[in-house]
mmCIF file with all atom_site columns, C-alpha atoms in Angstrom:
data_model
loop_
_atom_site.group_PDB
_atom_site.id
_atom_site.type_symbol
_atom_site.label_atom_id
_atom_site.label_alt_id
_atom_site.label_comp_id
_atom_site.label_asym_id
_atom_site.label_entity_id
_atom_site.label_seq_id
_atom_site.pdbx_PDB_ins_code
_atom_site.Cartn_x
_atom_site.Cartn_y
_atom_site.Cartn_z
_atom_site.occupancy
_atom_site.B_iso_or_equiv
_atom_site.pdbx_formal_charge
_atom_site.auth_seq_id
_atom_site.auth_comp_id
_atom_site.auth_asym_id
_atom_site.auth_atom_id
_atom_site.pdbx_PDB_model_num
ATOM 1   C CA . UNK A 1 1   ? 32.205 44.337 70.889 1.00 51.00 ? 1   UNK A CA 1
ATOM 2   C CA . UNK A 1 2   ? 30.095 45.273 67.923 1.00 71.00 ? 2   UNK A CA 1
ATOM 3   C CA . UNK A 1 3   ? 30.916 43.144 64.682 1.00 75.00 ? 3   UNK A CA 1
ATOM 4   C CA . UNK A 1 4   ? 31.583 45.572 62.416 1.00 87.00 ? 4   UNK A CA 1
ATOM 5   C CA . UNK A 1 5   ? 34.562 47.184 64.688 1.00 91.00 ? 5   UNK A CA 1
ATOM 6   C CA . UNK A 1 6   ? 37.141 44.801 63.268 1.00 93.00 ? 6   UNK A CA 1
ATOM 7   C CA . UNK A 1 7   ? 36.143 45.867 59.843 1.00 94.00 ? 7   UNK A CA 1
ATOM 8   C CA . UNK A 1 8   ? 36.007 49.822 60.330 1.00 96.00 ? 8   UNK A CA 1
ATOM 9   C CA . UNK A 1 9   ? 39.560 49.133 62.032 1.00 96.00 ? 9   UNK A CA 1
ATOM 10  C CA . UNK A 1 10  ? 40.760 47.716 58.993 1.00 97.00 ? 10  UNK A CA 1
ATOM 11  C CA . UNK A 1 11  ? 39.383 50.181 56.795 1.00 97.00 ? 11  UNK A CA 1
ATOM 12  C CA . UNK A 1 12  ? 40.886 52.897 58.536 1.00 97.00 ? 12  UNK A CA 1
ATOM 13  C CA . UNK A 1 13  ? 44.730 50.618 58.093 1.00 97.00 ? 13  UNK A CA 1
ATOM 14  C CA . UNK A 1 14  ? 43.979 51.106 54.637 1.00 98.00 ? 14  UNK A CA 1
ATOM 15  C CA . UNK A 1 15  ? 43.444 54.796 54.657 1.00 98.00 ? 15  UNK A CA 1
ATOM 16  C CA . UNK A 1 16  ? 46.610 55.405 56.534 1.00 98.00 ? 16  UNK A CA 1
ATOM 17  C CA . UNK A 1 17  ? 48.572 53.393 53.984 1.00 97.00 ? 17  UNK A CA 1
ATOM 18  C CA . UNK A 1 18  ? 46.699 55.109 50.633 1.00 97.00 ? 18  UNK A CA 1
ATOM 19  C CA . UNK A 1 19  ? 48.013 58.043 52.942 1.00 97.00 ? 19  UNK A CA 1
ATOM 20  C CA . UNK A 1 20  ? 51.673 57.372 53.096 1.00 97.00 ? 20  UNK A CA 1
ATOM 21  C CA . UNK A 1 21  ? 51.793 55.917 49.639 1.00 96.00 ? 21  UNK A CA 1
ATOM 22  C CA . UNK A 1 22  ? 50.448 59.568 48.775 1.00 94.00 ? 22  UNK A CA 1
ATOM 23  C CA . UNK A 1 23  ? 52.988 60.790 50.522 1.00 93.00 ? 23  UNK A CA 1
ATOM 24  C CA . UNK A 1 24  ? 55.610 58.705 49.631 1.00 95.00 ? 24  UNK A CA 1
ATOM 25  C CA . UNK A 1 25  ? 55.446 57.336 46.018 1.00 95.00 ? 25  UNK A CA 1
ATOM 26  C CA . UNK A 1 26  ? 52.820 59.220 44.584 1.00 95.00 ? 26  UNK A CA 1
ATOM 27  C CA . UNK A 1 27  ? 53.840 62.966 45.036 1.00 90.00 ? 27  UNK A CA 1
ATOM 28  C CA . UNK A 1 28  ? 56.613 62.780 42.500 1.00 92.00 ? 28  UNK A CA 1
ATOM 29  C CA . UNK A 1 29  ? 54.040 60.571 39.762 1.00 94.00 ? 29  UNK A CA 1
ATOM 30  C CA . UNK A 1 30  ? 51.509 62.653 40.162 1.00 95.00 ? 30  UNK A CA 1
ATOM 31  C CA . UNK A 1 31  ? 50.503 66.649 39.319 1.00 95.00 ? 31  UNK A CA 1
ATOM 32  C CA . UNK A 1 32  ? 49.672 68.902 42.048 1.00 95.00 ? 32  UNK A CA 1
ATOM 33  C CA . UNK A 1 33  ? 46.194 69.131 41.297 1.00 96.00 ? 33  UNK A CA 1
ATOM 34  C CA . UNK A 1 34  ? 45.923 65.038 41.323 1.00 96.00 ? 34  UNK A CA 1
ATOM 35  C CA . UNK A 1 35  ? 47.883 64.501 45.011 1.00 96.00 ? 35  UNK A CA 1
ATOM 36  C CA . UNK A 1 36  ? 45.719 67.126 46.246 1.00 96.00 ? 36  UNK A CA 1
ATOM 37  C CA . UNK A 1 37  ? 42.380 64.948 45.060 1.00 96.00 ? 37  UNK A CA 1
ATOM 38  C CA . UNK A 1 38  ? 44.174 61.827 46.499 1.00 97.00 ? 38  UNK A CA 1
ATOM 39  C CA . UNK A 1 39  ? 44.847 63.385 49.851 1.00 97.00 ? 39  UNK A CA 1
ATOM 40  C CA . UNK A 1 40  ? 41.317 64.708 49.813 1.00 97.00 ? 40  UNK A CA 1
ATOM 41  C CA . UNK A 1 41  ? 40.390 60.770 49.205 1.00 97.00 ? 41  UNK A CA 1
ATOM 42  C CA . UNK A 1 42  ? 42.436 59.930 52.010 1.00 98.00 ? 42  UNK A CA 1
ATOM 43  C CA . UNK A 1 43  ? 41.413 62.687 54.650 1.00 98.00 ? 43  UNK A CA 1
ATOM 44  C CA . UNK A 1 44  ? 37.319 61.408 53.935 1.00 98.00 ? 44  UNK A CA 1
ATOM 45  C CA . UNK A 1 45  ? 38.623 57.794 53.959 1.00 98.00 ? 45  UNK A CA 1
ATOM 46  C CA . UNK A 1 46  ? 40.180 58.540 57.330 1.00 97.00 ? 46  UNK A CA 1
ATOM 47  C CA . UNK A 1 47  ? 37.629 60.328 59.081 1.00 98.00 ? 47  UNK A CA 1
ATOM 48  C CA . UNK A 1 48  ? 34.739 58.095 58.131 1.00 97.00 ? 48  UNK A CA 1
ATOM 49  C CA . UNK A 1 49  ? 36.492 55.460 58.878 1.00 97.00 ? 49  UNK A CA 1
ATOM 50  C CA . UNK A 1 50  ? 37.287 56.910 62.375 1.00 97.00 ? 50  UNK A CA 1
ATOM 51  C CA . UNK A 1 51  ? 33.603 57.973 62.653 1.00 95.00 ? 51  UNK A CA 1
ATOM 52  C CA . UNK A 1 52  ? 32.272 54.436 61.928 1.00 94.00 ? 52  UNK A CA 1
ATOM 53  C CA . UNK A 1 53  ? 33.985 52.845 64.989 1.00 94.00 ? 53  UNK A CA 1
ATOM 54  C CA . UNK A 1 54  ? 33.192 54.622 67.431 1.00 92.00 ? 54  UNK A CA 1
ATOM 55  C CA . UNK A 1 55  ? 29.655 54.583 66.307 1.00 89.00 ? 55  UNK A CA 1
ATOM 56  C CA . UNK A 1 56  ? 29.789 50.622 66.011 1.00 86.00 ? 56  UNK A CA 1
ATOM 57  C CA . UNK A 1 57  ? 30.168 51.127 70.229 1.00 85.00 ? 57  UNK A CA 1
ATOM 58  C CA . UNK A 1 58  ? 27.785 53.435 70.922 1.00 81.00 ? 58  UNK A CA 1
ATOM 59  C CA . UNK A 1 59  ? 24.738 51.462 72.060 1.00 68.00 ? 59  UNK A CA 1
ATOM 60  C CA . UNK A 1 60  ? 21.886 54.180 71.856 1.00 67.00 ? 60  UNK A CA 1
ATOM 61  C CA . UNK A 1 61  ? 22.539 54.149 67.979 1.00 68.00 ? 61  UNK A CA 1
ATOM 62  C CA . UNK A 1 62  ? 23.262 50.305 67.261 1.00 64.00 ? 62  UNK A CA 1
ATOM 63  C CA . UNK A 1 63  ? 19.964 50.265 65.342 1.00 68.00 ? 63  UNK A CA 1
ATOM 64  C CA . UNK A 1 64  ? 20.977 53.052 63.179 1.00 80.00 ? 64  UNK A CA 1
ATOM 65  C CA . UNK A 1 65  ? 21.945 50.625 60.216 1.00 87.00 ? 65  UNK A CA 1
ATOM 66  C CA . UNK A 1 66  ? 20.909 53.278 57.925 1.00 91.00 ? 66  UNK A CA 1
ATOM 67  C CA . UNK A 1 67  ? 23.150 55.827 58.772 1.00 92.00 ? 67  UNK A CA 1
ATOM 68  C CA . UNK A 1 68  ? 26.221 53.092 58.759 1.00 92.00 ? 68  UNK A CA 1
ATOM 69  C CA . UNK A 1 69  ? 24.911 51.677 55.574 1.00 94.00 ? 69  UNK A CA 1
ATOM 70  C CA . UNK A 1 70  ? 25.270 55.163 53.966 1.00 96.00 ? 70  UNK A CA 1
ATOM 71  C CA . UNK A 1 71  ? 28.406 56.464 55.291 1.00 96.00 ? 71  UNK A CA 1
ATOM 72  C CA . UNK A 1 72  ? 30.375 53.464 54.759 1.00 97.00 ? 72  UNK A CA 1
ATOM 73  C CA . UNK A 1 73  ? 28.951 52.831 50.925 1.00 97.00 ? 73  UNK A CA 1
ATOM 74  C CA . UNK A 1 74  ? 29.215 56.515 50.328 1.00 98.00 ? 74  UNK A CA 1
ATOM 75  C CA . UNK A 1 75  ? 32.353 56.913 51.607 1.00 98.00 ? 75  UNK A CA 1
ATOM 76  C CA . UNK A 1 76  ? 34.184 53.831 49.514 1.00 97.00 ? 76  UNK A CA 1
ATOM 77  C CA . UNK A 1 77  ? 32.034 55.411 46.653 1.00 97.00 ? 77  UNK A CA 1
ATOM 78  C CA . UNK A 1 78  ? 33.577 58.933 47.216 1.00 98.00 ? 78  UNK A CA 1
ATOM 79  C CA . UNK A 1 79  ? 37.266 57.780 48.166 1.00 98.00 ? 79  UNK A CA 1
ATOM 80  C CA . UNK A 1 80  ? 37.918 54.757 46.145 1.00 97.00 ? 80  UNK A CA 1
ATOM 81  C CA . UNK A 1 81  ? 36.989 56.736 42.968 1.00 96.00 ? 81  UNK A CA 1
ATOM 82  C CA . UNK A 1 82  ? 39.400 59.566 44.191 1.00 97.00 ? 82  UNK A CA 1
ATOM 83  C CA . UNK A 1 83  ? 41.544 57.344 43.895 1.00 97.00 ? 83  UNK A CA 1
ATOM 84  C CA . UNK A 1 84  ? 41.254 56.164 40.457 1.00 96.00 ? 84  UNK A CA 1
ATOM 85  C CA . UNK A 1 85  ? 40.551 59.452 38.900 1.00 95.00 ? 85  UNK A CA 1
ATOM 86  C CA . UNK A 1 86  ? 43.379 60.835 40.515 1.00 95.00 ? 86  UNK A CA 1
ATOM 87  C CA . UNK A 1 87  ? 46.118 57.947 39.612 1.00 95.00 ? 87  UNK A CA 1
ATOM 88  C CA . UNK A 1 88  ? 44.431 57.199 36.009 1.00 94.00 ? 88  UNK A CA 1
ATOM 89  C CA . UNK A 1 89  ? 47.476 57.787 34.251 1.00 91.00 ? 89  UNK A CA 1
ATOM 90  C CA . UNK A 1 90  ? 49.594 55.883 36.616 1.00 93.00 ? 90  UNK A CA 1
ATOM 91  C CA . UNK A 1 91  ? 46.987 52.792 36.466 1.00 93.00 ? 91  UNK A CA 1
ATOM 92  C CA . UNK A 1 92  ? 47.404 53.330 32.485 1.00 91.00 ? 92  UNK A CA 1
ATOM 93  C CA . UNK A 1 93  ? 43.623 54.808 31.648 1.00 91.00 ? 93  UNK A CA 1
ATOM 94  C CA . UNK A 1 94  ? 45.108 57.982 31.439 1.00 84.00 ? 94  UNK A CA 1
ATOM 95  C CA . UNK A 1 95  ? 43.153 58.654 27.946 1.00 85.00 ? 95  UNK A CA 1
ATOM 96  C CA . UNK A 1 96  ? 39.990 55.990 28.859 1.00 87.00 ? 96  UNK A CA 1
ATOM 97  C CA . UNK A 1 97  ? 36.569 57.657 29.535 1.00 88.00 ? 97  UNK A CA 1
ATOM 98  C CA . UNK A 1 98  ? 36.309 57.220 33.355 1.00 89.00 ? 98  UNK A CA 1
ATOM 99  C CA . UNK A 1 99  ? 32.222 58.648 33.292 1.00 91.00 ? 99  UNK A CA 1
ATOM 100 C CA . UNK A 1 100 ? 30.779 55.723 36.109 1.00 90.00 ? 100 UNK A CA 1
ATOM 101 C CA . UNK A 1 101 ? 33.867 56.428 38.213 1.00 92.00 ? 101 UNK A CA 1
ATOM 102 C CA . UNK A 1 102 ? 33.612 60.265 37.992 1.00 92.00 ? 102 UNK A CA 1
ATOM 103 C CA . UNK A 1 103 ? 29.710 59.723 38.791 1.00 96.00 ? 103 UNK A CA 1
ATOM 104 C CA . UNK A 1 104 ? 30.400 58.123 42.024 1.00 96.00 ? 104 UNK A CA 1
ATOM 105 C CA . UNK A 1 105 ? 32.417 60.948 43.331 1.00 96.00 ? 105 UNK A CA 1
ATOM 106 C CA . UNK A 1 106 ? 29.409 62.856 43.781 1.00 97.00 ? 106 UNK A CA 1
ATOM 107 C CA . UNK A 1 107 ? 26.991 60.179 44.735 1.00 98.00 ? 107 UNK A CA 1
ATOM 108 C CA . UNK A 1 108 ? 29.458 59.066 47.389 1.00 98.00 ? 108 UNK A CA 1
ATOM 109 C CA . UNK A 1 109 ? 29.431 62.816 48.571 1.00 97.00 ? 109 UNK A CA 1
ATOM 110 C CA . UNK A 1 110 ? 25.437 62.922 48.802 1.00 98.00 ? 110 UNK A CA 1
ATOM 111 C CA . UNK A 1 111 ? 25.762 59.669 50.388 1.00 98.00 ? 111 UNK A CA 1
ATOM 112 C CA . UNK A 1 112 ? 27.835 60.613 52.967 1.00 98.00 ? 112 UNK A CA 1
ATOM 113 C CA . UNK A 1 113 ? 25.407 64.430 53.609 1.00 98.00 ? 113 UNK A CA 1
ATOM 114 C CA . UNK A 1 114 ? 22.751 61.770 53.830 1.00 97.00 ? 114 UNK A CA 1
ATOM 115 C CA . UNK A 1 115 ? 23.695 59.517 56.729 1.00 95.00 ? 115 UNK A CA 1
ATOM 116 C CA . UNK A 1 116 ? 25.278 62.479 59.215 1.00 95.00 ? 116 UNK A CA 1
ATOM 117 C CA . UNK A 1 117 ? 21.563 64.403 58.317 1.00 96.00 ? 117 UNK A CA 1
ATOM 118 C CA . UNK A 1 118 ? 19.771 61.052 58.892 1.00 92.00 ? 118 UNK A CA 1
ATOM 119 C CA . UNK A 1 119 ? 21.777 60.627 61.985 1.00 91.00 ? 119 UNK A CA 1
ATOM 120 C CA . UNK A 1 120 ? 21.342 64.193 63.430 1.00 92.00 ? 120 UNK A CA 1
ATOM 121 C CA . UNK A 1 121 ? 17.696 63.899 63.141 1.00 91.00 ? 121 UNK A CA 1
ATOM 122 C CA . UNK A 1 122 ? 17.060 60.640 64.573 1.00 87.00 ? 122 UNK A CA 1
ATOM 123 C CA . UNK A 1 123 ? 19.145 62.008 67.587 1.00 86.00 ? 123 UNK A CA 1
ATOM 124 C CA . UNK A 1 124 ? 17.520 65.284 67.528 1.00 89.00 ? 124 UNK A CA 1
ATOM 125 C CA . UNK A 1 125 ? 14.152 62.941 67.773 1.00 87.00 ? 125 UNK A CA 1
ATOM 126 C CA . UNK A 1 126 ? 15.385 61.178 70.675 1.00 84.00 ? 126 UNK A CA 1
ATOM 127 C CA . UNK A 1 127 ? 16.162 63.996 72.690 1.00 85.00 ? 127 UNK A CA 1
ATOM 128 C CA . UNK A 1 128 ? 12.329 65.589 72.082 1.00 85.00 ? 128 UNK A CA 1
#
């Protein structure tokens, strides 16, 4: 079993609990606009998450370290500050500049683009 499996497992626990606590005790604390940026969090956390298991079994692309590298950085980059942005005034920084947070929204994002394009090629190469 591929070492990182255990991990990606847990990381995709912890997406379906952000996901409930969306559900459950955030949707009254929180605007419409702001759940709807958490449950965007969420959905990326998820699927990533679900994405980076399966590819920690597929041998063909074990050396594809890159790709994981990227997704799962980008992705905890893109969710986790979701997160923050989105439940600021809950977490009390509701008037605090939030400028490196908001940053890694996007960087996450590109991240993310990054390692599926990296990924496509190298499989696109293979198959040549």
């Amino acid at each position: 079993m591929q070492k990182n499996a255990g991990l990606y497992a847990i990381y995709i626990g912890i997406a379906i609990c952000l996901g409930a606590l969306g559900a459950h005790a955030l949707e009254n604390r929180l605007t419409a606009d702001q759940l709807d940026s958490f449950k965007t969090g969420v959905l990326y956390h998820l699927l990533m998450g679900i994405a980076l298991f399966f590819f920690s079994f597929l041998n063909e692309l074990k050396g594809e370290k890159l790709f994981e590298k990227l997704l799962f950085y980008g992705n905890i980059l893109f969710s986790f500050s979701i997160y923050i942005l989105s439940c600021k005034s809950i977490l009390g920084l509701a008037n605090v500049k939030l400028v490196p947070i908001a940053i890694a929204t996007p960087i996450g994002g590109v991240m993310m683009i990054a390692a599926w394009l990296i990924l496509g090629l190298k499989i696109f190469k293979k198959q040549q």
